[in-house]
Amino acid sequence: MVFKHKDILGLQDLTAEEIELLLNTADNMKEISKREIKKVPTLRGKTVVNLFYEPSTRTRTSFEIAAKRLSADTLNISASTSAVQKGETLSDTARNIEAMKPDIIVMRHAISGSHHYLAKRVSYSVINAGDGAHEHPSQGLLDMMTMREKLGTLKGLKVAIVGDIAHSRVARSNIYGLTKMGARVFLAGPPTLIPPGVERLGNVTVCNRMRDAVEDADVIMMLRIQLERQGKTLLPTMREYSRFFGLSRDVVKLAKPGVLVMHPGPMNRGVEICSDVADGADSVILEQVENGVAVRMSMLYHVSGGGPTE
Amino acid sequence: MSTEATVILDGVGIKRALTRIAHEILERNKGVTDLVLVGIRTGGIHLARELASRLEEIEGVKIPVGSVDITLYRDDIKTQAAHLPVGKTEIPFSTEGKRVVLVDDVLFTGRTIRAAMDAMMDHGRPQYIQLAVLIDRGHRELPIRADFVGRNVPTSRKENIQVRFDSGDHPVEVFLEKN
């Protein structure tokens, strides 16, 4: 089994075997971060550009650390401090970067599909670090890595994803990935935040009440309410949202003993998740962050093999 | 492509060779103090375990065994059409100041050993590294030699040597294929 894609734009485009290869490599790369010398020479001489049109701490830092642990050279461009402010188009920015001969570009952009647009126009590899409300494949992979590591397998798991599904690229990548790997996904959230037709994405069940999704679940994944993306009319009040869809200790008790509580961060403590749950024994939120580095090393490693840049 | 396989070392022969190597390791290192074995994936790991159990029989001491995967240290990584799957490196002990014996099944160009030594250096600074191999088939491309050799087998570059292991990862035979 080899990985033949030039780009990783989303988990929708990958097969179960390719996802498994990425996860296996990530499992085996995790050890590198625990060494005295946290670096392998694999991507020596490769240049990785992080191009972020949206704010990010975790994902950008994680990709940068991952690239550095593989010995690649990295540089970061954030839209707020670049020529984007002067009105340069995405296509022009991309072609100018291309002229400087990078090997991989890791991009986050507010517009869904911008990575597909870019990947068709440039010779280097494009990794999607989040495009609008579409996909966030590295997050989906690190979530699956964490579940597989803790529970042994993804097959047959009941995974509850709760919150703002409509605006969540994390939810979409997880739905594509998890259903391909044989898990069952249950979604819960206010009807205004559940996209119509979401069941068509795979083995997905929409629940009206949070407890129906959480009952007997192996994993509870809480999503952030994305205040910056939505209009004001989708939720009456935050307090009401929190009462019906916030994760408290009592709700966790409905799930299987030893349930994994996950959150992609950044958390709104007291809104979608109570602090005692976020910091409690079932929470694997910091393990998710740790696994994020390994998953991104795996992605960078596999896209840099073959392809037109070689 | 027609292939013709000849067995050049059978199970009994392998056992004798490993027993002799175990004695040589003890002799050269004057015992088992600070001794650790690190097998190179995947054949080398099985052989390192075999050697460890012989050393234990002889000296009555358990020798730590680790494994190293060299995929990320290969020197042909830039020319691979697609990158190879990465195996696990497990060295659950400190190698700082230790006497490390690297173990591999077949020594050929020496490039694998170079990669394995680089990997070892990222895990700490051993007192020294020695190399034990079951088969040395020649054709070195780097200035590397083995300290302990099961058998020297002169080969042509077109030939292929493989060590076969059974389902319990015990070495069964070594065969040579002419292509």
Tab-separated table of C-alpha atoms in Angstrom:
chain	number	residue	atom	x	y	z
A	1	MET	CA	0.000	0.000	0.000
A	2	VAL	CA	1.524	3.317	-1.038
A	3	PHE	CA	0.136	6.830	-0.910
A	4	LYS	CA	-0.188	8.262	-4.400
A	5	HIS	CA	-1.857	11.638	-3.887
A	6	LYS	CA	-0.029	14.906	-4.499
A	7	ASP	CA	-2.379	16.739	-2.152
A	8	ILE	CA	-4.521	16.061	0.901
A	9	LEU	CA	-7.607	18.212	0.442
A	10	GLY	CA	-10.065	16.206	2.505
A	11	LEU	CA	-10.917	12.799	3.870
A	12	GLN	CA	-13.717	12.586	1.303
A	13	ASP	CA	-11.060	11.940	-1.361
A	14	LEU	CA	-9.234	9.167	0.539
A	15	THR	CA	-9.996	5.447	0.748
A	16	ALA	CA	-10.186	3.525	4.015
A	17	GLU	CA	-6.805	1.925	3.175
A	18	GLU	CA	-5.178	5.318	2.621
A	19	ILE	CA	-6.580	6.630	5.897
A	20	GLU	CA	-5.270	3.538	7.650
A	21	LEU	CA	-1.800	4.041	6.139
A	22	LEU	CA	-1.736	7.668	7.337
A	23	LEU	CA	-2.827	6.567	10.831
A	24	ASN	CA	-0.285	3.710	11.006
A	25	THR	CA	2.545	6.021	9.996
A	26	ALA	CA	1.373	8.548	12.594
A	27	ASP	CA	1.336	5.839	15.304
A	28	ASN	CA	4.911	4.936	14.479
A	29	MET	CA	6.065	8.564	14.255
A	30	LYS	CA	4.692	9.466	17.668
A	31	GLU	CA	7.821	8.078	19.324
A	32	ILE	CA	10.028	10.694	17.605
A	33	SER	CA	8.547	13.473	19.748
A	34	LYS	CA	9.572	11.600	22.906
A	35	ARG	CA	13.252	11.273	21.997
A	36	GLU	CA	16.100	13.287	23.334
A	37	ILE	CA	16.747	14.564	19.800
A	38	LYS	CA	13.266	15.175	18.426
A	39	LYS	CA	14.190	15.204	14.779
A	40	VAL	CA	14.627	12.816	11.864
A	41	PRO	CA	16.381	13.787	8.597
A	42	THR	CA	13.575	12.617	6.293
A	43	LEU	CA	12.443	15.896	4.685
A	44	ARG	CA	15.838	17.589	4.614
A	45	GLY	CA	15.954	20.189	1.872
A	46	LYS	CA	12.169	20.445	1.544
A	47	THR	CA	10.380	23.709	2.150
A	48	VAL	CA	6.969	23.813	3.804
A	49	VAL	CA	4.972	27.045	3.659
A	50	ASN	CA	2.170	27.632	6.158
A	51	LEU	CA	-0.293	30.039	4.541
A	52	PHE	CA	-3.001	30.979	7.002
A	53	TYR	CA	-5.867	33.234	5.944
A	54	GLU	CA	-7.655	32.597	9.231
A	55	PRO	CA	-6.391	32.796	12.795
A	56	SER	CA	-5.041	29.574	14.294
A	57	THR	CA	-2.736	28.635	17.146
A	58	ARG	CA	-3.018	24.886	17.452
A	59	THR	CA	-3.089	23.824	13.812
A	60	ARG	CA	-0.402	26.208	12.581
A	61	THR	CA	1.950	25.466	15.477
A	62	SER	CA	1.319	21.753	15.126
A	63	PHE	CA	2.069	21.748	11.368
A	64	GLU	CA	5.184	23.815	11.955
A	65	ILE	CA	6.474	21.507	14.689
A	66	ALA	CA	5.647	18.469	12.545
A	67	ALA	CA	7.596	19.862	9.580
A	68	LYS	CA	10.554	20.758	11.774
A	69	ARG	CA	10.674	17.304	13.385
A	70	LEU	CA	11.044	15.931	9.854
A	71	SER	CA	13.877	18.439	9.157
A	72	ALA	CA	11.949	20.491	6.575
A	73	ASP	CA	12.407	24.258	6.420
A	74	THR	CA	9.239	26.078	7.361
A	75	LEU	CA	7.921	29.570	7.007
A	76	ASN	CA	4.654	31.096	8.061
A	77	ILE	CA	2.553	33.618	6.201
A	78	SER	CA	-0.541	34.930	7.890
A	79	ALA	CA	-3.014	36.981	5.913
A	80	SER	CA	-3.102	39.775	8.464
A	81	THR	CA	0.564	40.636	7.908
A	82	SER	CA	0.891	39.873	4.187
A	83	ALA	CA	0.145	41.435	0.805
A	84	VAL	CA	-3.359	39.948	1.081
A	85	GLN	CA	-4.103	43.121	3.018
A	86	LYS	CA	-3.203	45.067	-0.096
A	87	GLY	CA	-5.752	43.182	-2.182
A	88	GLU	CA	-3.684	40.399	-3.763
A	89	THR	CA	-5.772	37.487	-5.023
A	90	LEU	CA	-5.278	33.918	-3.793
A	91	SER	CA	-4.133	32.840	-7.228
A	92	ASP	CA	-1.487	35.596	-7.407
A	93	THR	CA	-0.229	34.882	-3.891
A	94	ALA	CA	0.000	31.178	-4.711
A	95	ARG	CA	1.896	31.734	-7.952
A	96	ASN	CA	4.313	34.110	-6.301
A	97	ILE	CA	5.021	31.568	-3.594
A	98	GLU	CA	5.421	28.914	-6.301
A	99	ALA	CA	8.154	31.008	-7.916
A	100	MET	CA	10.174	30.566	-4.722
A	101	LYS	CA	10.007	26.754	-5.156
A	102	PRO	CA	8.352	25.389	-2.054
A	103	ASP	CA	7.515	21.674	-1.877
A	104	ILE	CA	4.417	21.704	0.292
A	105	ILE	CA	1.940	24.423	1.169
A	106	VAL	CA	-0.286	24.052	4.212
A	107	MET	CA	-3.204	26.413	3.848
A	108	ARG	CA	-6.166	27.544	5.875
A	109	HIS	CA	-8.788	29.608	4.108
A	110	ALA	CA	-12.277	30.827	4.975
A	111	ILE	CA	-13.736	29.823	1.614
A	112	SER	CA	-14.733	26.176	1.138
A	113	GLY	CA	-13.052	24.658	-1.896
A	114	SER	CA	-10.198	27.160	-2.123
A	115	HIS	CA	-7.707	24.301	-1.740
A	116	HIS	CA	-9.144	22.451	-4.731
A	117	TYR	CA	-8.847	25.664	-6.725
A	118	LEU	CA	-5.226	26.032	-5.669
A	119	ALA	CA	-4.196	22.376	-6.062
A	120	LYS	CA	-5.196	22.438	-9.727
A	121	ARG	CA	-3.040	25.472	-10.427
A	122	VAL	CA	0.247	24.793	-8.649
A	123	SER	CA	2.916	22.115	-8.926
A	124	TYR	CA	3.646	21.751	-5.203
A	125	SER	CA	1.616	19.687	-2.744
A	126	VAL	CA	-1.338	21.329	-1.037
A	127	ILE	CA	-2.452	20.232	2.428
A	128	ASN	CA	-5.784	21.524	3.670
A	129	ALA	CA	-5.548	22.921	7.205
A	130	GLY	CA	-9.203	23.957	7.120
A	131	ASP	CA	-11.339	25.393	4.334
A	132	GLY	CA	-14.429	27.274	5.473
A	133	ALA	CA	-17.141	24.892	6.629
A	134	HIS	CA	-15.915	22.115	4.355
A	135	GLU	CA	-13.043	19.936	5.649
A	136	HIS	CA	-10.233	19.871	8.191
A	137	PRO	CA	-8.578	16.544	7.365
A	138	SER	CA	-5.682	16.726	9.835
A	139	GLN	CA	-8.175	17.227	12.672
A	140	GLY	CA	-10.286	14.293	11.478
A	141	LEU	CA	-7.179	12.101	11.323
A	142	LEU	CA	-5.893	13.073	14.762
A	143	ASP	CA	-9.332	12.429	16.241
A	144	MET	CA	-9.400	8.977	14.658
A	145	MET	CA	-5.825	8.295	15.772
A	146	THR	CA	-6.785	9.148	19.367
A	147	MET	CA	-9.882	6.921	19.247
A	148	ARG	CA	-7.954	4.013	17.732
A	149	GLU	CA	-5.147	4.390	20.251
A	150	LYS	CA	-7.515	4.424	23.250
A	151	LEU	CA	-10.191	1.991	22.061
A	152	GLY	CA	-8.195	-0.305	19.775
A	153	THR	CA	-10.364	0.013	16.680
A	154	LEU	CA	-12.730	2.375	14.890
A	155	LYS	CA	-14.979	-0.361	13.583
A	156	GLY	CA	-18.390	-0.388	15.210
A	157	LEU	CA	-17.736	2.582	17.518
A	158	LYS	CA	-20.635	4.851	18.366
A	159	VAL	CA	-19.385	8.419	18.033
A	160	ALA	CA	-21.601	11.330	19.100
A	161	ILE	CA	-20.765	14.696	17.550
A	162	VAL	CA	-22.615	17.498	19.304
A	163	GLY	CA	-23.020	21.180	18.571
A	164	ASP	CA	-22.706	23.458	15.576
A	165	ILE	CA	-22.556	20.844	12.817
A	166	ALA	CA	-23.523	23.312	10.070
A	167	HIS	CA	-20.436	25.473	10.366
A	168	SER	CA	-18.034	22.706	11.373
A	169	ARG	CA	-15.325	21.431	9.029
A	170	VAL	CA	-14.173	19.225	11.921
A	171	ALA	CA	-17.546	17.456	11.896
A	172	ARG	CA	-17.460	16.912	8.125
A	173	SER	CA	-13.943	15.465	8.084
A	174	ASN	CA	-14.834	13.199	10.994
A	175	ILE	CA	-18.034	12.051	9.310
A	176	TYR	CA	-16.204	11.163	6.077
A	177	GLY	CA	-13.330	9.471	7.894
A	178	LEU	CA	-15.229	7.646	10.620
A	179	THR	CA	-17.926	6.225	8.350
A	180	LYS	CA	-15.259	4.959	5.920
A	181	MET	CA	-13.518	3.231	8.817
A	182	GLY	CA	-16.732	1.510	9.936
A	183	ALA	CA	-17.833	3.702	12.859
A	184	ARG	CA	-21.387	4.948	13.419
A	185	VAL	CA	-21.838	8.697	13.747
A	186	PHE	CA	-24.682	10.306	15.711
A	187	LEU	CA	-25.170	14.040	15.395
A	188	ALA	CA	-27.006	16.306	17.819
A	189	GLY	CA	-27.533	20.028	17.873
A	190	PRO	CA	-30.211	22.687	17.496
A	191	PRO	CA	-32.125	22.133	14.209
A	192	THR	CA	-30.821	25.472	12.924
A	193	LEU	CA	-27.267	24.141	13.185
A	194	ILE	CA	-27.841	20.732	11.557
A	195	PRO	CA	-27.364	20.926	7.788
A	196	PRO	CA	-30.272	19.330	5.884
A	197	GLY	CA	-29.331	16.096	4.105
A	198	VAL	CA	-26.286	15.424	6.279
A	199	GLU	CA	-27.372	11.750	6.588
A	200	ARG	CA	-26.395	11.271	2.970
A	201	LEU	CA	-22.691	11.612	3.868
A	202	GLY	CA	-22.551	8.066	5.237
A	203	ASN	CA	-23.620	6.027	8.257
A	204	VAL	CA	-24.978	9.104	10.028
A	205	THR	CA	-27.986	9.488	12.325
A	206	VAL	CA	-29.364	12.876	13.318
A	207	CYS	CA	-30.781	13.091	16.851
A	208	ASN	CA	-33.029	15.848	18.108
A	209	ARG	CA	-32.043	15.406	21.720
A	210	MET	CA	-28.466	15.289	22.911
A	211	ARG	CA	-29.143	12.286	25.140
A	212	ASP	CA	-30.135	10.113	22.145
A	213	ALA	CA	-26.738	10.718	20.555
A	214	VAL	CA	-24.737	10.337	23.753
A	215	GLU	CA	-26.499	7.272	25.186
A	216	ASP	CA	-24.135	4.283	25.086
A	217	ALA	CA	-21.575	6.224	23.022
A	218	ASP	CA	-17.885	5.258	22.919
A	219	VAL	CA	-16.860	8.797	22.051
A	220	ILE	CA	-18.419	12.213	22.648
A	221	MET	CA	-17.006	14.936	20.445
A	222	MET	CA	-18.064	18.449	21.377
A	223	LEU	CA	-17.863	21.258	18.825
A	224	ARG	CA	-17.283	24.919	19.433
A	225	ILE	CA	-20.113	27.342	18.775
A	226	GLN	CA	-18.604	29.384	15.972
A	227	LEU	CA	-19.776	32.840	16.883
A	228	GLU	CA	-17.680	34.370	14.114
A	229	ARG	CA	-19.385	32.388	11.353
A	230	GLN	CA	-23.058	32.507	12.143
A	231	GLY	CA	-25.737	35.125	11.952
A	232	LYS	CA	-27.334	36.176	15.194
A	233	THR	CA	-30.619	34.442	14.475
A	234	LEU	CA	-29.617	30.792	14.718
A	235	LEU	CA	-29.673	30.556	18.508
A	236	PRO	CA	-32.000	32.312	20.943
A	237	THR	CA	-29.430	32.618	23.744
A	238	MET	CA	-26.139	30.987	24.698
A	239	ARG	CA	-27.649	30.039	28.030
A	240	GLU	CA	-30.409	28.070	26.383
A	241	TYR	CA	-27.950	26.381	24.031
A	242	SER	CA	-25.755	25.404	26.926
A	243	ARG	CA	-28.699	23.924	28.833
A	244	PHE	CA	-29.762	21.650	25.961
A	245	PHE	CA	-26.468	20.874	24.239
A	246	GLY	CA	-23.733	21.549	26.787
A	247	LEU	CA	-21.733	18.595	28.093
A	248	SER	CA	-22.072	18.232	31.846
A	249	ARG	CA	-21.084	15.349	34.101
A	250	ASP	CA	-24.665	14.079	34.161
A	251	VAL	CA	-24.755	13.809	30.380
A	252	VAL	CA	-21.389	11.994	30.288
A	253	LYS	CA	-22.910	9.351	32.605
A	254	LEU	CA	-25.322	8.310	29.831
A	255	ALA	CA	-22.428	7.137	27.671
A	256	LYS	CA	-20.430	3.913	28.028
A	257	PRO	CA	-18.091	3.769	31.028
A	258	GLY	CA	-14.651	4.904	29.891
A	259	VAL	CA	-16.132	7.113	27.145
A	260	LEU	CA	-13.678	9.451	25.440
A	261	VAL	CA	-14.557	13.142	25.704
A	262	MET	CA	-13.050	15.085	22.812
A	263	HIS	CA	-12.977	18.686	21.660
A	264	PRO	CA	-11.045	20.127	18.708
A	265	GLY	CA	-10.405	23.368	20.568
A	266	PRO	CA	-10.503	26.202	21.230
A	267	MET	CA	-13.075	25.471	23.933
A	268	ASN	CA	-15.760	27.824	25.146
A	269	ARG	CA	-15.755	26.634	28.743
A	270	GLY	CA	-19.200	26.825	30.286
A	271	VAL	CA	-20.923	26.985	26.887
A	272	GLU	CA	-20.555	23.657	25.073
A	273	ILE	CA	-18.491	21.942	27.765
A	274	CYS	CA	-18.266	22.273	31.560
A	275	SER	CA	-14.828	22.762	33.004
A	276	ASP	CA	-15.059	19.702	35.243
A	277	VAL	CA	-15.708	17.524	32.172
A	278	ALA	CA	-13.045	19.204	30.024
A	279	ASP	CA	-10.452	18.630	32.744
A	280	GLY	CA	-11.934	15.341	33.982
A	281	ALA	CA	-10.734	11.761	33.777
A	282	ASP	CA	-12.622	10.980	30.543
A	283	SER	CA	-11.160	13.940	28.658
A	284	VAL	CA	-8.553	13.154	25.991
A	285	ILE	CA	-8.372	16.731	24.708
A	286	LEU	CA	-4.643	17.124	25.320
A	287	GLU	CA	-3.899	13.687	23.841
A	288	GLN	CA	-5.650	14.939	20.702
A	289	VAL	CA	-3.202	17.835	20.545
A	290	GLU	CA	-0.240	15.511	21.107
A	291	ASN	CA	-1.396	13.139	18.370
A	292	GLY	CA	-1.912	16.128	16.069
A	293	VAL	CA	1.835	16.517	15.633
A	294	ALA	CA	2.286	12.837	14.696
A	295	VAL	CA	-0.638	12.901	12.246
A	296	ARG	CA	0.709	16.003	10.516
A	297	MET	CA	4.179	14.457	10.273
A	298	SER	CA	2.550	11.489	8.580
A	299	MET	CA	0.655	13.745	6.129
A	300	LEU	CA	3.770	15.754	5.232
A	301	TYR	CA	5.779	12.546	4.800
A	302	HIS	CA	3.292	10.852	2.516
A	303	VAL	CA	2.486	13.810	0.240
A	304	SER	CA	6.184	14.480	-0.276
A	305	GLY	CA	6.761	11.045	-1.813
A	306	GLY	CA	6.425	11.070	-5.606
A	307	GLY	CA	4.218	13.534	-7.418
A	308	PRO	CA	5.268	16.238	-9.867
A	309	THR	CA	7.552	18.016	-7.396
A	310	GLU	CA	9.966	15.066	-7.337
B	1	MET	CA	11.899	-14.017	-14.712
B	2	SER	CA	12.952	-17.448	-13.545
B	3	THR	CA	14.171	-17.834	-10.003
B	4	GLU	CA	16.123	-20.662	-8.556
B	5	ALA	CA	16.437	-20.899	-4.778
B	6	THR	CA	19.220	-22.725	-2.956
B	7	VAL	CA	19.253	-23.204	0.799
B	8	ILE	CA	22.659	-22.069	2.034
B	9	LEU	CA	22.037	-22.393	5.760
B	10	ASP	CA	19.422	-24.622	7.420
B	11	GLY	CA	17.811	-24.301	10.841
B	12	VAL	CA	20.542	-26.238	12.656
B	13	GLY	CA	23.250	-24.216	10.919
B	14	ILE	CA	21.556	-20.946	11.927
B	15	LYS	CA	21.324	-22.123	15.550
B	16	ARG	CA	25.020	-22.996	15.660
B	17	ALA	CA	25.987	-19.678	14.101
B	18	LEU	CA	23.865	-17.708	16.586
B	19	THR	CA	25.286	-19.660	19.538
B	20	ARG	CA	28.814	-18.929	18.360
B	21	ILE	CA	27.988	-15.205	17.870
B	22	ALA	CA	26.533	-15.077	21.393
B	23	HIS	CA	29.798	-16.451	22.805
B	24	GLU	CA	31.829	-14.036	20.706
B	25	ILE	CA	29.758	-11.088	21.933
B	26	LEU	CA	30.420	-12.118	25.546
B	27	GLU	CA	34.103	-12.648	24.888
B	28	ARG	CA	34.617	-9.344	23.095
B	29	ASN	CA	32.662	-7.352	25.676
B	30	LYS	CA	33.989	-9.311	28.658
B	31	GLY	CA	30.503	-10.149	29.927
B	32	VAL	CA	27.122	-8.473	29.806
B	33	THR	CA	27.751	-5.243	31.714
B	34	ASP	CA	25.957	-2.347	29.959
B	35	LEU	CA	25.212	-4.634	26.998
B	36	VAL	CA	22.044	-3.973	24.937
B	37	LEU	CA	20.868	-5.449	21.634
B	38	VAL	CA	19.057	-3.424	18.973
B	39	GLY	CA	17.556	-5.264	16.003
B	40	ILE	CA	16.958	-3.614	12.651
B	41	ARG	CA	13.407	-4.113	11.363
B	42	THR	CA	12.231	-6.686	10.760
B	43	GLY	CA	14.591	-9.666	10.415
B	44	GLY	CA	17.168	-8.132	12.738
B	45	ILE	CA	14.634	-7.876	15.574
B	46	HIS	CA	13.882	-11.590	15.462
B	47	LEU	CA	17.588	-12.419	15.442
B	48	ALA	CA	18.281	-9.974	18.295
B	49	ARG	CA	15.673	-11.818	20.404
B	50	GLU	CA	17.289	-15.169	19.549
B	51	LEU	CA	20.689	-13.822	20.580
B	52	ALA	CA	19.256	-12.374	23.805
B	53	SER	CA	17.788	-15.723	24.812
B	54	ARG	CA	21.160	-17.446	24.177
B	55	LEU	CA	23.004	-14.785	26.179
B	56	GLU	CA	20.516	-15.336	28.980
B	57	GLU	CA	21.085	-19.107	28.879
B	58	ILE	CA	24.832	-18.614	29.082
B	59	GLU	CA	25.093	-15.777	31.608
B	60	GLY	CA	21.735	-15.970	33.395
B	61	VAL	CA	21.082	-12.272	32.791
B	62	LYS	CA	18.269	-10.701	30.751
B	63	ILE	CA	19.681	-8.422	28.056
B	64	PRO	CA	17.486	-5.459	26.982
B	65	VAL	CA	16.349	-5.734	23.358
B	66	GLY	CA	15.189	-2.782	21.262
B	67	SER	CA	14.175	-2.347	17.645
B	68	VAL	CA	14.930	0.354	15.146
B	69	ASP	CA	13.111	1.228	11.911
B	70	ILE	CA	15.353	2.986	9.406
B	71	THR	CA	12.743	4.155	6.862
B	72	LEU	CA	13.021	7.813	7.888
B	73	TYR	CA	16.835	7.698	7.686
B	74	ARG	CA	17.185	6.116	4.229
B	75	ASP	CA	19.471	7.877	1.777
B	76	ASP	CA	17.261	7.048	-1.213
B	77	ILE	CA	14.226	8.848	0.201
B	78	LYS	CA	14.312	11.589	-2.433
B	79	THR	CA	14.157	9.100	-5.284
B	80	GLN	CA	11.306	6.974	-3.958
B	81	ALA	CA	8.239	7.167	-6.185
B	82	ALA	CA	6.063	6.928	-3.084
B	83	HIS	CA	7.283	6.926	0.466
B	84	LEU	CA	7.478	3.588	2.228
B	85	PRO	CA	5.363	2.739	5.248
B	86	VAL	CA	7.120	3.605	8.500
B	87	GLY	CA	7.626	0.920	11.145
B	88	LYS	CA	7.870	1.345	14.874
B	89	THR	CA	11.135	2.130	16.623
B	90	GLU	CA	11.047	0.809	20.183
B	91	ILE	CA	14.035	1.424	22.387
B	92	PRO	CA	12.487	1.306	25.877
B	93	PHE	CA	15.795	1.965	27.664
B	94	SER	CA	18.492	4.607	27.641
B	95	THR	CA	21.420	3.905	25.323
B	96	GLU	CA	23.554	6.574	26.982
B	97	GLY	CA	26.960	5.044	27.747
B	98	LYS	CA	25.725	1.545	26.766
B	99	ARG	CA	27.511	-1.091	24.689
B	100	VAL	CA	25.120	-1.442	21.777
B	101	VAL	CA	25.146	-4.452	19.486
B	102	LEU	CA	23.171	-3.724	16.309
B	103	VAL	CA	21.715	-6.881	14.801
B	104	ASP	CA	20.681	-7.422	11.178
B	105	ASP	CA	20.003	-10.486	9.075
B	106	VAL	CA	21.925	-9.725	5.868
B	107	LEU	CA	24.779	-7.228	5.458
B	108	PHE	CA	24.966	-5.980	1.857
B	109	THR	CA	25.793	-2.397	0.800
B	110	GLY	CA	26.071	-1.109	4.376
B	111	ARG	CA	23.557	1.666	3.725
B	112	THR	CA	21.004	0.194	6.136
B	113	ILE	CA	23.657	0.052	8.867
B	114	ARG	CA	24.640	3.695	8.243
B	115	ALA	CA	20.964	4.683	8.625
B	116	ALA	CA	20.574	2.553	11.765
B	117	MET	CA	23.667	4.119	13.357
B	118	ASP	CA	22.317	7.610	12.660
B	119	ALA	CA	19.020	6.582	14.272
B	120	MET	CA	20.868	5.220	17.315
B	121	MET	CA	22.758	8.496	17.766
B	122	ASP	CA	19.421	10.367	18.003
B	123	HIS	CA	18.521	8.201	20.990
B	124	GLY	CA	21.606	8.956	23.048
B	125	ARG	CA	25.373	8.538	22.993
B	126	PRO	CA	26.384	4.901	23.401
B	127	GLN	CA	29.841	3.906	24.657
B	128	TYR	CA	30.272	2.049	21.364
B	129	ILE	CA	28.268	0.282	18.667
B	130	GLN	CA	29.117	-3.174	17.351
B	131	LEU	CA	27.455	-4.976	14.476
B	132	ALA	CA	26.279	-8.592	14.383
B	133	VAL	CA	24.858	-10.120	11.173
B	134	LEU	CA	23.798	-13.615	10.229
B	135	ILE	CA	25.002	-13.309	6.615
B	136	ASP	CA	27.620	-11.037	5.060
B	137	ARG	CA	27.170	-11.108	1.296
B	138	GLY	CA	29.746	-8.456	0.353
B	139	HIS	CA	29.319	-5.530	-2.103
B	140	ARG	CA	29.860	-2.781	0.451
B	141	GLU	CA	29.260	0.798	-0.718
B	142	LEU	CA	30.278	2.410	2.576
B	143	PRO	CA	33.240	1.819	4.904
B	144	ILE	CA	31.323	-0.504	7.225
B	145	ARG	CA	32.194	-3.972	8.504
B	146	ALA	CA	30.549	-6.423	10.885
B	147	ASP	CA	32.085	-7.395	14.244
B	148	PHE	CA	30.247	-10.722	14.378
B	149	VAL	CA	29.318	-12.709	11.273
B	150	GLY	CA	27.327	-15.946	11.055
B	151	ARG	CA	28.546	-16.803	7.587
B	152	ASN	CA	30.305	-15.023	4.741
B	153	VAL	CA	28.557	-15.764	1.460
B	154	PRO	CA	30.158	-14.461	-1.727
B	155	THR	CA	27.344	-13.408	-4.067
B	156	SER	CA	26.807	-11.638	-7.338
B	157	ARG	CA	24.775	-8.431	-7.280
B	158	LYS	CA	21.993	-10.098	-9.230
B	159	GLU	CA	21.458	-12.683	-6.542
B	160	ASN	CA	19.192	-12.186	-3.585
B	161	ILE	CA	19.646	-13.591	-0.083
B	162	GLN	CA	16.766	-13.956	2.330
B	163	VAL	CA	16.319	-15.294	5.823
B	164	ARG	CA	12.999	-17.048	6.277
B	165	PHE	CA	11.280	-16.975	9.674
B	166	ASP	CA	8.462	-19.212	10.886
B	167	SER	CA	5.188	-17.950	12.370
B	168	GLY	CA	6.859	-17.672	15.782
B	169	ASP	CA	9.576	-15.426	14.245
B	170	HIS	CA	12.273	-18.092	14.648
B	171	PRO	CA	14.775	-18.326	11.792
B	172	VAL	CA	14.175	-21.416	9.665
B	173	GLU	CA	16.603	-21.161	6.758
B	174	VAL	CA	18.664	-18.847	4.629
B	175	PHE	CA	18.219	-19.170	0.884
B	176	LEU	CA	19.859	-17.635	-2.131
B	177	GLU	CA	17.880	-16.757	-5.248
B	178	LYS	CA	19.482	-16.442	-8.659
B	179	ASN	CA	17.470	-14.153	-10.894
